[in-house]
Coordinates of C-alpha atoms in Angstrom, one line a residue:
Chain A
M1 CA -14.9 -2.5 17.1
V2 CA -11.9 -4.8 17.3
A3 CA -11.4 -5.9 13.8
D4 CA -11.6 -9.3 12.3
Q5 CA -8.4 -11.0 11.1
P6 CA -7.2 -8.8 8.3
G7 CA -6.1 -10.3 5.0
R8 CA -4.6 -8.7 2.0
A9 CA -6.1 -5.3 2.9
E10 CA -3.5 -4.9 5.7
L11 CA -0.7 -5.5 3.3
R12 CA -2.1 -3.2 0.7
A13 CA -2.8 -0.5 3.3
V14 CA 0.8 -0.4 4.6
A15 CA 2.4 -0.7 1.1
T16 CA 0.1 2.0 -0.3
Q17 CA 0.8 4.3 2.6
E18 CA 4.6 3.9 2.2
A19 CA 4.5 4.3 -1.6
L20 CA 2.2 7.3 -1.6
D21 CA 4.2 9.2 1.0
A22 CA 7.4 8.6 -1.1
L23 CA 5.8 9.4 -4.4
R24 CA 4.8 12.8 -3.2
G25 CA 8.4 13.8 -2.6
R26 CA 9.0 15.2 -6.1
R27 CA 12.6 16.3 -5.5
Q28 CA 13.7 12.8 -4.5
L29 CA 11.8 11.3 -7.5
I30 CA 13.5 13.5 -10.0
M31 CA 16.9 12.7 -8.5
R32 CA 16.2 9.0 -8.6
A33 CA 15.0 9.2 -12.2
V34 CA 17.9 11.2 -13.5
T35 CA 20.8 9.7 -11.6
P36 CA 20.8 6.3 -13.3
I37 CA 21.0 7.9 -16.7
A38 CA 24.1 9.8 -15.7
L39 CA 25.5 6.6 -14.1
F40 CA 24.7 4.7 -17.3
I41 CA 26.7 7.1 -19.4
V42 CA 29.7 6.7 -17.0
V43 CA 29.5 2.9 -17.1
L44 CA 29.1 2.8 -20.8
G45 CA 32.1 5.2 -21.2
A46 CA 34.2 3.2 -18.7
T47 CA 33.3 -0.1 -20.5
L48 CA 34.4 1.3 -23.9
V49 CA 37.6 2.7 -22.4
L50 CA 38.4 -0.6 -20.6
R51 CA 37.8 -2.5 -23.8
G52 CA 40.4 -0.4 -25.5
A53 CA 42.6 0.0 -22.4
D54 CA 45.4 -1.9 -24.1
P55 CA 45.8 -0.6 -27.6
D56 CA 49.3 -2.1 -27.9
Q57 CA 47.6 -5.4 -27.1
R58 CA 50.3 -7.2 -25.2
G59 CA 48.5 -10.4 -25.8
N60 CA 47.6 -11.6 -29.3
F61 CA 44.7 -10.1 -31.2
R62 CA 41.7 -12.3 -31.6
V63 CA 40.5 -12.5 -35.2
A64 CA 37.4 -14.4 -36.2
V65 CA 37.6 -16.0 -39.7
E66 CA 34.4 -16.8 -41.6
G67 CA 35.0 -19.1 -44.6
E68 CA 37.3 -22.0 -45.3
F69 CA 39.6 -21.8 -42.4
E70 CA 41.9 -24.7 -43.1
G71 CA 42.5 -23.8 -46.7
S72 CA 43.6 -20.3 -45.7
R73 CA 45.9 -21.1 -42.7
S74 CA 49.2 -20.3 -44.5
T75 CA 48.0 -16.9 -45.7
L76 CA 46.5 -16.0 -42.4
E77 CA 49.6 -17.0 -40.5
A78 CA 51.7 -14.8 -42.8
L79 CA 49.3 -11.9 -42.2
G80 CA 49.4 -12.3 -38.5
R81 CA 53.1 -12.3 -38.0
G82 CA 52.7 -14.2 -34.8
R83 CA 50.5 -11.5 -33.2
I84 CA 47.2 -12.8 -34.2
D85 CA 45.2 -15.8 -33.0
F86 CA 42.8 -16.8 -35.7
E87 CA 39.6 -18.7 -34.8
A88 CA 37.1 -20.2 -37.1
S89 CA 33.6 -18.5 -37.0
D90 CA 30.3 -18.9 -38.6
D91 CA 29.7 -15.2 -38.6
A92 CA 32.7 -12.9 -38.5
A93 CA 30.6 -9.7 -38.2
L94 CA 28.7 -11.1 -35.2
A95 CA 31.9 -12.4 -33.6
T96 CA 33.5 -8.9 -34.0
A97 CA 30.4 -7.3 -32.5
R98 CA 30.7 -9.6 -29.6
G99 CA 34.3 -8.8 -28.8
A100 CA 36.7 -10.4 -31.3
H101 CA 39.2 -7.7 -32.3
L102 CA 38.6 -8.3 -35.9
G103 CA 36.5 -10.3 -38.3
L104 CA 37.5 -11.6 -41.7
R105 CA 35.2 -13.0 -44.3
I106 CA 37.4 -14.9 -46.7
P107 CA 36.8 -16.7 -50.0
S108 CA 37.3 -20.4 -50.3
A109 CA 40.8 -21.9 -50.5
L110 CA 42.6 -18.6 -50.0
D111 CA 46.1 -20.3 -49.9
S112 CA 45.8 -21.8 -53.3
A113 CA 44.0 -18.7 -54.7
I114 CA 46.9 -16.5 -54.1
G115 CA 49.5 -19.2 -54.9
T116 CA 52.1 -18.4 -57.4
S117 CA 52.2 -21.4 -59.6
A118 CA 52.9 -20.7 -63.3
D119 CA 49.5 -22.0 -64.3
D120 CA 47.5 -19.6 -62.1
I121 CA 45.7 -16.9 -63.9
G122 CA 45.3 -13.7 -61.9
Q123 CA 42.0 -13.4 -60.2
S124 CA 40.2 -11.0 -57.9
L125 CA 39.7 -11.9 -54.2
Q126 CA 37.2 -10.1 -52.1
I127 CA 38.0 -10.1 -48.4
V128 CA 35.7 -8.4 -46.0
V129 CA 37.3 -7.0 -42.8
F130 CA 35.0 -6.2 -39.8
F131 CA 36.3 -4.0 -37.0
R132 CA 35.1 -1.7 -34.3
P133 CA 36.4 1.8 -34.7
S134 CA 35.5 2.7 -31.1
D135 CA 37.9 0.1 -29.9
P136 CA 41.6 1.0 -30.2
A137 CA 42.6 -2.7 -30.0
S138 CA 40.3 -3.4 -32.9
R139 CA 41.7 -0.5 -34.8
A140 CA 45.2 -1.8 -34.2
A141 CA 44.3 -5.3 -35.3
N142 CA 42.8 -3.8 -38.4
A143 CA 45.9 -1.8 -39.2
L144 CA 48.1 -5.0 -38.6
V145 CA 46.0 -7.1 -41.0
R146 CA 45.8 -4.4 -43.6
A147 CA 49.6 -4.0 -43.4
G148 CA 49.9 -7.8 -43.8
F149 CA 47.7 -7.7 -46.9
S150 CA 49.7 -4.8 -48.3
E151 CA 53.0 -6.8 -47.9
L152 CA 51.3 -9.8 -49.4
R153 CA 50.4 -7.7 -52.5
K154 CA 54.0 -6.5 -52.8
R155 CA 55.4 -10.0 -52.5
L156 CA 53.0 -11.1 -55.3
L157 CA 54.1 -8.3 -57.5
L158 CA 57.7 -9.2 -57.0
E159 CA 57.2 -12.9 -57.7
V160 CA 54.9 -12.8 -60.7
T161 CA 54.1 -10.5 -63.6
Q162 CA 51.4 -7.9 -63.1
A163 CA 49.1 -9.7 -65.6
R164 CA 49.1 -12.9 -63.6
T165 CA 49.0 -11.4 -60.1
T166 CA 46.0 -12.2 -58.0
Q167 CA 44.1 -9.0 -57.1
I168 CA 43.2 -8.8 -53.4
T169 CA 40.5 -6.3 -52.5
L170 CA 39.8 -5.5 -48.9
N171 CA 36.4 -4.3 -48.0
V172 CA 36.8 -2.8 -44.6
T173 CA 33.5 -2.6 -42.7
D174 CA 32.6 -0.8 -39.4
V175 CA 30.8 -3.7 -37.7
Q176 CA 29.0 -1.2 -35.4
L177 CA 27.2 0.1 -38.4
T178 CA 26.0 -3.3 -39.5
E179 CA 22.7 -4.6 -38.4
K180 CA 24.3 -7.3 -36.2
G181 CA 26.7 -4.8 -34.6
T182 CA 24.0 -2.3 -33.9
R183 CA 21.7 -5.0 -32.5
R184 CA 24.5 -6.4 -30.4
L185 CA 25.3 -3.0 -29.0
S186 CA 21.7 -2.0 -28.3
S187 CA 20.9 -5.5 -26.9
G188 CA 23.5 -4.8 -24.2
L189 CA 22.5 -1.2 -23.6
V190 CA 19.0 -2.1 -22.6
P191 CA 19.7 -4.5 -19.8
A192 CA 22.6 -2.4 -18.6
L193 CA 20.3 0.6 -18.3
L194 CA 17.6 -1.5 -16.5
V195 CA 20.1 -2.8 -14.0
L196 CA 21.5 0.7 -13.2
Q197 CA 18.0 2.2 -13.0
A198 CA 17.0 -0.6 -10.6
S199 CA 20.0 -0.2 -8.5
M200 CA 18.8 3.3 -7.5
V201 CA 16.0 1.6 -5.6
V202 CA 18.5 0.3 -3.0
A203 CA 19.6 3.7 -1.8
G204 CA 16.1 5.1 -1.8
A205 CA 14.6 2.2 0.1
A206 CA 17.3 2.0 2.6
T207 CA 17.3 5.8 3.3
R208 CA 13.5 5.8 3.6
I209 CA 13.4 3.0 6.0
L210 CA 16.1 4.4 8.2
G211 CA 14.5 7.9 8.0
R212 CA 11.1 6.6 9.0
R213 CA 12.6 4.7 11.9
N214 CA 14.3 7.9 13.1
R215 CA 11.0 9.8 12.8
G216 CA 9.2 7.4 15.0
L217 CA 7.0 6.0 12.1
L218 CA 8.3 2.5 12.7
I219 CA 6.8 2.3 16.2
A220 CA 3.4 3.1 14.8
Q221 CA 3.8 0.4 12.2
L222 CA 5.1 -2.2 14.6
L223 CA 1.9 -1.8 16.5
L224 CA -0.2 -2.9 13.5
P225 CA -1.6 -6.4 13.9
M226 CA 0.5 -8.1 11.3
S227 CA 3.5 -10.5 11.3
R228 CA 7.0 -9.1 10.7
W229 CA 7.2 -11.1 7.5
R230 CA 4.0 -9.3 6.1
M231 CA 5.3 -6.0 7.3
S232 CA 8.6 -6.6 5.6
L233 CA 6.8 -7.8 2.4
A234 CA 4.6 -4.7 2.5
K235 CA 7.6 -2.4 2.7
M236 CA 9.4 -4.3 -0.1
L237 CA 6.3 -4.1 -2.3
A238 CA 6.1 -0.3 -1.6
E239 CA 9.7 0.2 -2.6
F240 CA 9.2 -1.9 -5.7
V241 CA 6.3 0.3 -6.8
I242 CA 8.2 3.5 -6.0
G243 CA 11.1 2.2 -8.1
L244 CA 9.0 1.3 -11.0
A245 CA 7.1 4.6 -10.8
T246 CA 10.4 6.5 -10.7
A247 CA 11.7 4.6 -13.7
G248 CA 8.5 5.1 -15.6
P249 CA 9.6 7.7 -18.2
V250 CA 12.9 5.9 -18.9
L251 CA 11.2 2.6 -19.0
I252 CA 8.7 3.8 -21.6
V253 CA 11.4 5.1 -23.8
V254 CA 13.4 1.8 -23.5
L255 CA 10.3 -0.3 -24.2
L256 CA 9.5 1.8 -27.3
F257 CA 13.1 1.5 -28.5
V258 CA 13.1 -2.3 -28.0
A259 CA 9.7 -2.6 -29.7
G260 CA 10.9 -0.5 -32.6
T261 CA 14.3 -2.2 -33.2
S262 CA 12.8 -5.7 -32.8
F263 CA 9.9 -4.9 -35.1
G264 CA 12.3 -3.5 -37.7
S265 CA 14.5 -6.6 -37.7
D266 CA 12.3 -9.6 -36.8
G267 CA 8.6 -8.6 -37.2
V268 CA 5.6 -8.2 -34.9
V269 CA 5.8 -11.4 -32.9
A270 CA 9.4 -10.9 -32.1
A271 CA 8.8 -7.3 -31.1
I272 CA 6.0 -8.3 -28.7
I273 CA 8.2 -11.0 -27.2
A274 CA 11.1 -8.6 -26.8
T275 CA 9.0 -5.9 -25.3
A276 CA 7.3 -8.2 -22.9
A277 CA 10.7 -9.7 -21.9
T278 CA 12.1 -6.2 -21.3
L279 CA 9.1 -5.3 -19.2
I280 CA 9.4 -8.5 -17.2
T281 CA 13.1 -8.0 -16.7
A282 CA 12.6 -4.4 -15.6
A283 CA 10.0 -5.5 -13.0
A284 CA 12.0 -8.5 -11.9
L285 CA 15.1 -6.4 -11.4
Y286 CA 13.3 -4.0 -9.1
V287 CA 12.2 -6.7 -6.7
P288 CA 15.6 -7.9 -5.5
M289 CA 16.9 -4.3 -5.5
A290 CA 13.9 -3.2 -3.3
A291 CA 14.6 -6.2 -1.0
V292 CA 18.3 -5.3 -0.7
G293 CA 17.4 -1.7 0.2
L294 CA 14.9 -3.0 2.8
L295 CA 17.6 -5.2 4.3
I296 CA 20.2 -2.4 4.4
G297 CA 17.7 0.0 5.9
T298 CA 16.7 -2.5 8.5
L299 CA 20.3 -3.5 9.5
A300 CA 21.9 -0.1 9.3
R301 CA 22.2 2.0 12.4
T302 CA 23.2 5.3 10.8
Q303 CA 22.8 7.2 7.5
E304 CA 26.5 6.6 6.9
Q305 CA 26.0 2.8 7.0
V306 CA 23.1 3.2 4.6
S307 CA 25.2 5.3 2.2
L308 CA 28.0 2.7 2.4
G309 CA 25.6 -0.2 1.8
A310 CA 23.9 1.6 -1.1
A311 CA 27.2 2.5 -2.7
V312 CA 28.4 -1.1 -2.6
A313 CA 25.1 -2.1 -4.2
V314 CA 25.4 0.4 -6.9
I315 CA 29.0 -0.6 -7.6
I316 CA 28.0 -4.3 -7.8
S317 CA 25.2 -3.3 -10.1
A318 CA 27.4 -1.2 -12.3
T319 CA 29.9 -4.1 -12.5
T320 CA 27.1 -6.5 -13.3
A321 CA 25.9 -4.1 -16.1
A322 CA 29.4 -3.8 -17.5
V323 CA 30.3 -7.5 -17.4
F324 CA 27.0 -9.2 -18.0
A325 CA 25.0 -6.8 -20.2
L326 CA 27.7 -4.8 -22.0
G327 CA 30.5 -7.4 -21.8
D328 CA 31.5 -10.0 -24.3
L329 CA 30.3 -13.1 -22.5
P330 CA 29.0 -15.6 -25.1
P331 CA 25.4 -16.5 -24.9
F332 CA 24.8 -19.3 -22.4
G333 CA 21.2 -19.9 -21.3
P334 CA 21.8 -21.3 -17.8
T335 CA 23.5 -18.1 -16.8
A336 CA 19.9 -17.0 -16.1
L337 CA 20.1 -19.0 -12.9
I338 CA 22.3 -16.3 -11.5
P339 CA 19.9 -13.7 -9.9
V340 CA 20.0 -10.2 -11.5
A341 CA 23.1 -10.8 -13.6
G342 CA 21.7 -13.9 -15.3
L343 CA 18.5 -12.0 -16.0
A344 CA 20.4 -9.2 -17.6
T345 CA 22.3 -11.6 -19.7
A346 CA 19.2 -13.5 -20.7
L347 CA 17.6 -10.3 -21.9
R348 CA 20.7 -9.2 -23.8
D349 CA 20.9 -12.5 -25.6
L350 CA 17.2 -12.4 -26.4
L351 CA 17.4 -8.9 -27.8
A352 CA 20.5 -9.9 -29.8
G353 CA 18.5 -12.7 -31.4
Q354 CA 20.5 -15.4 -29.7
G355 CA 18.5 -16.2 -26.6
S356 CA 15.1 -17.5 -25.6
P357 CA 12.2 -16.0 -23.6
L358 CA 12.4 -19.1 -21.5
W359 CA 15.7 -18.1 -20.1
V360 CA 14.3 -14.6 -19.3
L361 CA 11.6 -16.3 -17.3
V362 CA 14.2 -18.4 -15.5
G363 CA 16.1 -15.2 -14.7
M364 CA 13.0 -13.6 -13.4
V365 CA 12.3 -16.6 -11.1
S366 CA 15.9 -16.6 -9.8
S367 CA 15.8 -12.9 -9.2
V368 CA 12.5 -12.9 -7.4
G369 CA 13.5 -15.9 -5.4
V370 CA 16.6 -14.1 -4.1
A371 CA 14.4 -11.1 -3.3
A372 CA 12.1 -13.3 -1.3
A373 CA 15.1 -14.6 0.7
F374 CA 16.3 -11.0 1.3
T375 CA 12.8 -10.0 2.4
A376 CA 12.6 -12.9 4.8
F377 CA 16.0 -12.0 6.2
A378 CA 14.9 -8.4 6.6
A379 CA 11.8 -9.6 8.4
R380 CA 13.9 -11.5 10.8
S381 CA 15.9 -8.3 11.4
F382 CA 12.6 -6.5 11.8
N383 CA 12.9 -7.2 15.4
S384 CA 10.9 -4.6 17.2
E385 CA 13.1 -4.6 20.2
R386 CA 16.2 -3.9 18.2
L387 CA 14.6 -1.4 16.0
V388 CA 12.8 0.4 18.7
L389 CA 15.8 0.7 21.0
R390 CA 17.9 1.8 18.0
S391 CA 15.5 4.5 17.0
V392 CA 15.7 5.8 20.5
A393 CA 19.4 5.7 20.6
Chain B
M1 CA -8.2 -4.7 31.9
I2 CA -4.4 -4.8 32.0
H3 CA -2.7 -7.3 34.2
V4 CA 1.0 -7.1 34.7
E5 CA 2.7 -9.7 36.8
G6 CA 6.4 -10.0 37.8
L7 CA 7.8 -8.0 34.9
V8 CA 11.6 -8.1 34.6
K9 CA 13.6 -6.4 31.8
D10 CA 17.3 -5.9 31.5
L11 CA 18.7 -3.5 28.9
G12 CA 22.4 -2.9 28.3
G13 CA 23.3 -5.1 31.3
R14 CA 21.2 -3.0 33.6
R15 CA 17.9 -4.1 35.3
V16 CA 15.4 -1.6 34.1
L17 CA 12.3 -3.4 35.4
D18 CA 12.5 -5.5 38.6
E19 CA 9.4 -7.6 39.3
I20 CA 6.8 -5.0 38.3
S21 CA 3.2 -6.0 39.0
F22 CA 0.0 -4.0 38.8
N23 CA -3.5 -4.0 37.4
A24 CA -5.3 -1.4 35.4
P25 CA -9.0 -2.0 35.7
T26 CA -11.4 -1.6 32.8
G27 CA -13.1 1.7 32.4
T28 CA -10.5 3.7 34.4
I29 CA -7.5 5.8 33.7
T30 CA -4.5 4.4 35.6
G31 CA -1.5 6.7 35.9
L32 CA 2.0 5.2 35.6
L33 CA 4.1 7.7 37.4
G34 CA 7.8 8.1 38.1
P35 CA 10.8 10.2 37.5
N36 CA 12.9 10.0 34.3
G37 CA 14.6 6.6 33.9
A38 CA 12.2 4.9 36.3
G39 CA 11.1 2.4 33.7
K40 CA 7.8 3.8 32.6
T41 CA 8.5 3.9 28.9
T42 CA 10.0 0.3 29.0
T43 CA 6.9 -0.9 30.7
M44 CA 4.7 0.8 28.1
R45 CA 6.7 -0.7 25.3
I46 CA 6.4 -4.2 26.8
L47 CA 2.6 -3.7 27.1
A48 CA 2.5 -2.5 23.5
T49 CA 4.4 -5.7 22.4
L50 CA 7.4 -3.6 21.2
L51 CA 9.7 -5.1 23.7
V52 CA 9.8 -8.6 25.0
P53 CA 10.1 -9.0 28.8
D54 CA 12.8 -11.2 30.2
Q55 CA 10.4 -12.5 32.8
G56 CA 6.8 -12.0 33.8
R57 CA 3.4 -12.1 32.3
V58 CA 1.2 -9.4 30.7
E59 CA -2.4 -9.7 29.8
I60 CA -4.1 -7.1 27.6
A61 CA -7.9 -7.4 27.5
G62 CA -7.5 -11.0 28.5
I63 CA -4.9 -11.7 25.8
D64 CA -1.4 -13.0 26.9
I65 CA 0.9 -10.8 24.9
S66 CA 3.7 -13.4 24.8
R67 CA 1.4 -16.0 23.3
D68 CA -0.6 -13.8 21.0
P69 CA 1.2 -10.5 20.3
I70 CA -0.7 -9.8 17.1
G71 CA -4.0 -10.3 18.9
A72 CA -2.8 -8.0 21.7
R73 CA -1.9 -5.4 19.1
R74 CA -5.3 -5.5 17.7
A75 CA -6.7 -4.8 21.1
L76 CA -4.6 -1.7 21.9
G77 CA -3.9 1.8 20.8
L78 CA -0.7 3.6 21.7
V79 CA 0.0 7.4 21.7
T80 CA 3.6 8.3 22.3
E81 CA 5.4 11.6 22.7
D82 CA 6.5 11.5 19.1
P83 CA 3.3 11.3 16.9
G84 CA 5.2 9.5 14.0
L85 CA 3.1 10.7 11.1
Y86 CA 3.7 10.6 7.4
D87 CA 4.3 14.2 6.6
R88 CA 3.2 14.0 3.0
L89 CA -0.1 12.2 3.7
T90 CA -3.2 14.0 4.7
V91 CA -4.8 13.3 8.1
R92 CA -7.6 11.4 6.5
E93 CA -5.2 9.2 4.5
Q94 CA -3.2 8.3 7.6
L95 CA -6.3 7.3 9.5
T96 CA -7.7 5.4 6.5
F97 CA -4.6 3.4 6.0
T98 CA -4.3 2.6 9.7
G99 CA -7.9 1.5 9.8
R100 CA -7.5 -0.6 6.7
A101 CA -4.4 -2.2 8.2
Y102 CA -6.5 -3.2 11.2
G103 CA -8.8 -4.9 8.8
L104 CA -11.7 -2.5 8.9
S105 CA -13.8 -2.0 5.8
S106 CA -13.6 1.2 3.9
S107 CA -17.0 2.4 4.9
T108 CA -16.4 1.6 8.6
V109 CA -13.1 3.5 8.5
A110 CA -14.7 6.5 6.8
A111 CA -17.5 6.6 9.4
R112 CA -15.0 6.3 12.2
I113 CA -12.8 9.1 10.9
D114 CA -15.8 11.4 10.7
Q115 CA -16.7 10.5 14.2
L116 CA -13.2 11.1 15.5
A117 CA -12.8 14.3 13.6
S118 CA -15.9 15.6 15.1
L119 CA -15.0 14.4 18.6
L120 CA -11.4 15.7 18.6
G121 CA -12.1 18.8 16.5
M122 CA -10.0 17.9 13.5
G123 CA -12.5 18.8 10.8
D124 CA -10.6 21.8 9.7
Y125 CA -7.5 19.9 8.8
L126 CA -8.7 16.5 8.0
D127 CA -7.6 16.9 4.4
E128 CA -4.4 18.8 5.1
R129 CA -1.0 17.1 5.0
A130 CA 0.3 16.2 8.4
G131 CA 3.6 17.9 7.7
I132 CA 2.0 21.4 8.1
L133 CA 0.2 20.7 11.3
S134 CA 1.2 22.1 14.7
K135 CA 2.6 19.7 17.3
G136 CA -0.6 19.8 19.3
N137 CA -2.7 18.9 16.2
R138 CA -0.3 16.2 15.2
Q139 CA -0.7 14.7 18.7
K140 CA -4.5 14.8 18.1
V141 CA -4.0 12.9 14.9
S142 CA -1.8 10.4 16.8
L143 CA -4.6 10.0 19.3
S144 CA -7.2 9.4 16.5
R145 CA -4.9 6.9 14.9
A146 CA -4.7 5.0 18.2
L147 CA -8.5 5.1 18.5
V148 CA -9.5 4.5 14.8
H149 CA -10.0 0.7 15.4
D150 CA -11.8 1.5 18.7
P151 CA -9.5 -0.7 20.9
P152 CA -10.5 -1.6 24.5
I153 CA -7.0 -0.7 25.7
L154 CA -5.4 2.8 25.3
L155 CA -1.7 3.3 26.2
L156 CA -0.7 6.9 26.6
D157 CA 3.1 7.3 26.9
E158 CA 3.8 10.9 27.9
P159 CA 1.3 12.2 25.3
T160 CA 1.6 15.8 26.4
S161 CA 5.4 16.0 26.6
G162 CA 6.8 18.7 24.3
L163 CA 3.4 20.4 23.9
D164 CA 2.8 24.0 25.0
V165 CA 0.5 24.6 27.9
V166 CA -2.6 25.3 25.8
A167 CA -2.1 22.3 23.5
A168 CA -1.4 20.1 26.5
A169 CA -4.5 21.3 28.3
S170 CA -6.6 20.7 25.1
L171 CA -5.3 17.2 24.7
E172 CA -5.8 16.4 28.4
K173 CA -9.4 17.6 28.1
L174 CA -10.0 15.3 25.1
L175 CA -8.5 12.4 26.9
T176 CA -10.9 12.8 29.8
L177 CA -14.0 13.1 27.5
P178 CA -16.3 10.1 28.2
E179 CA -16.9 9.6 24.4
V180 CA -13.1 9.1 24.0
T181 CA -12.2 6.8 26.8
C182 CA -15.5 5.5 28.1
G183 CA -15.4 1.8 28.7
K184 CA -11.7 1.6 27.8
T185 CA -8.7 0.7 30.0
V186 CA -6.4 3.7 29.8
L187 CA -2.8 3.6 31.1
L188 CA -1.3 7.0 31.2
S189 CA 2.5 7.2 31.6
T190 CA 3.7 10.6 32.8
H191 CA 6.1 12.3 35.0
R192 CA 3.8 15.2 35.5
L193 CA 2.0 14.8 38.9
D194 CA -0.6 17.5 38.2
E195 CA -1.6 15.7 35.0
A196 CA -1.9 12.4 36.8
E197 CA -3.9 13.9 39.6
R198 CA -6.4 15.5 37.2
M199 CA -6.8 12.5 35.0
A200 CA -6.0 9.3 36.8
T201 CA -8.4 7.4 39.0
R202 CA -5.5 5.3 40.2
V203 CA -1.8 5.7 40.2
V204 CA 1.1 3.2 40.0
G205 CA 4.3 4.8 41.0
I206 CA 7.6 3.4 39.7
A207 CA 11.1 4.2 40.9
G208 CA 14.3 2.3 40.1
G209 CA 12.3 -0.3 38.1
R210 CA 10.1 -1.2 41.0
V211 CA 6.5 -0.4 41.9
V212 CA 6.6 1.8 45.0
V213 CA 3.0 2.8 45.2
D214 CA -0.3 1.5 43.8
A215 CA -3.3 3.6 45.2
T216 CA -5.8 6.2 44.3
P217 CA -4.6 9.8 44.6
E218 CA -6.9 10.3 47.5
E219 CA -5.6 7.3 49.3
L220 CA -2.1 8.5 48.8
A221 CA -2.8 12.0 50.1
E222 CA -4.6 10.6 53.0
A223 CA -1.9 8.1 54.0
Y224 CA 0.9 10.7 53.9
G225 CA -1.0 13.8 54.6
G226 CA -0.9 17.0 52.5
S227 CA -1.5 17.1 48.8
F228 CA -1.2 14.3 46.3
R229 CA 2.0 15.9 45.0
E230 CA 3.6 16.1 48.4
A231 CA 2.6 12.6 49.3
F232 CA 3.9 11.2 46.0
V233 CA 7.3 13.0 46.3
Q234 CA 7.6 11.8 49.9
M235 CA 6.8 8.3 48.8
L236 CA 9.4 8.3 46.0
G237 CA 12.0 9.8 48.4
R238 CA 11.4 6.9 50.8
A239 CA 11.6 4.4 48.1
E240 CA 14.9 5.8 46.8
L241 CA 16.4 5.9 50.3
G242 CA 15.2 2.4 50.9
G243 CA 16.5 1.2 47.5

């Protein structure tokens, strides 16, 4: 009964066997589902703290100005007292949501509007100030600008009569409560959570592979009539499935959230695209993480080495989540070429209404590509001699 | 048939196998005997394609394992001291996945599992998870896994080590059943002389990485006088003194 050349069945059999065994370990699954949520809270908190780590702002504040910038320069420079760098912006609210310390929406020709020539008739100027209350630096910039306006009002009162004074009204807005601000924040939270959730696969996969080696399971597998590459691929696919299954509940909530927010702001088509892109991103993030776990589990000799490798992977993932998903990097499509990080950025930009599904696909290809490279490298390390002798040692 | 010729293997700077050569004929149980550290397990691992020899040639059922290791794996089954089972999978699942990994169809695997369960007396725990089984039963599952694709070559590397007397006797009995090993080339690696004497039709003795005897138990006893056990120990002693 020597079998014919097996095809996909061999791959499916090994992958299913691995996945089924892991999925029946409920305690591990619960741990893997819950840990990333805790990690996410820590990363989000750390990101917010780091953003506001310098409330005295040793450097200048960055303030985005929406409106006629050139015709307002004198007034703005007086407000800033040398501590503010003003930059022209098409959308002050969005710029503030993205990371500028403050946003100002000013009327046209501010300089001349608050001028003190005798012919001027007092008028009312509406200035909208956008800030982020959760960011101490943004709060400080807000206080500085408001103090500047207050001084400006006093100066106007001293120089002209009350009847002819230009009235300046400041409308201070919490940008995080605006649609753009909320969208910007949530667009970063989704990829950040996905990256952190996916990073849990690394430790699980590496530990499982080392554990199976130590329990003699690997010898039985190395006896199967399949190439090392297919064996490595089967194990990677199993870890991918385990990762997705573990993340299932969180992933469903995230997808519903994305669908709901996108539908509310942009309609059905955008909601479908955003949900599909989130699902693709989630799946594509698990592939390289599973491959990294496979590689660590194959290369490591001890559980300590697995723990160290997994910890490094989680730290890199957390940094990626903080910088690329939650950070203030401006939208730039080709970032998607960077595996994992680029994919997270592409999804963030898409959900913020500033990206394209195409870049998400590019990010998916780059992430899966690097996963294939890791899997091939793991297959080369899947040297039966080394693994068998190690498992004996 | 297993054909081993001039096998050399160095591990950790030490020569573990030094020009090992022997044949294991089809339809027989050949015992690979020797004290601990003699090189039995290294030989078995090379035959199972788990280790690559530094020199020498091995043919498994007519397949050169260096040229076609995947083909050789398809032609052999290996039972080791450690069964290496997935604790959370049932016995049936383990056997099914193994059979499928060898490219057998679902129906063929199912029929083969029923046949093996009946033959090896595993019917009672076929749908139990392997983690709850006794070591003896786990070893039976390991044997079934090695046989599920009905290979012409069966390698048994200290299969009864770590088993209690009853479990070891039970496994030994199964291994000598004609339905289990009939027509197969069986190579049994063991350091237990009594086990080899009962099971093997021919013994290859290894000491210090070299073959020191290749004969039937009867021939050995006749050549040295006394029992097989005494003859073998005497043979090893001479080899060690000579080496």
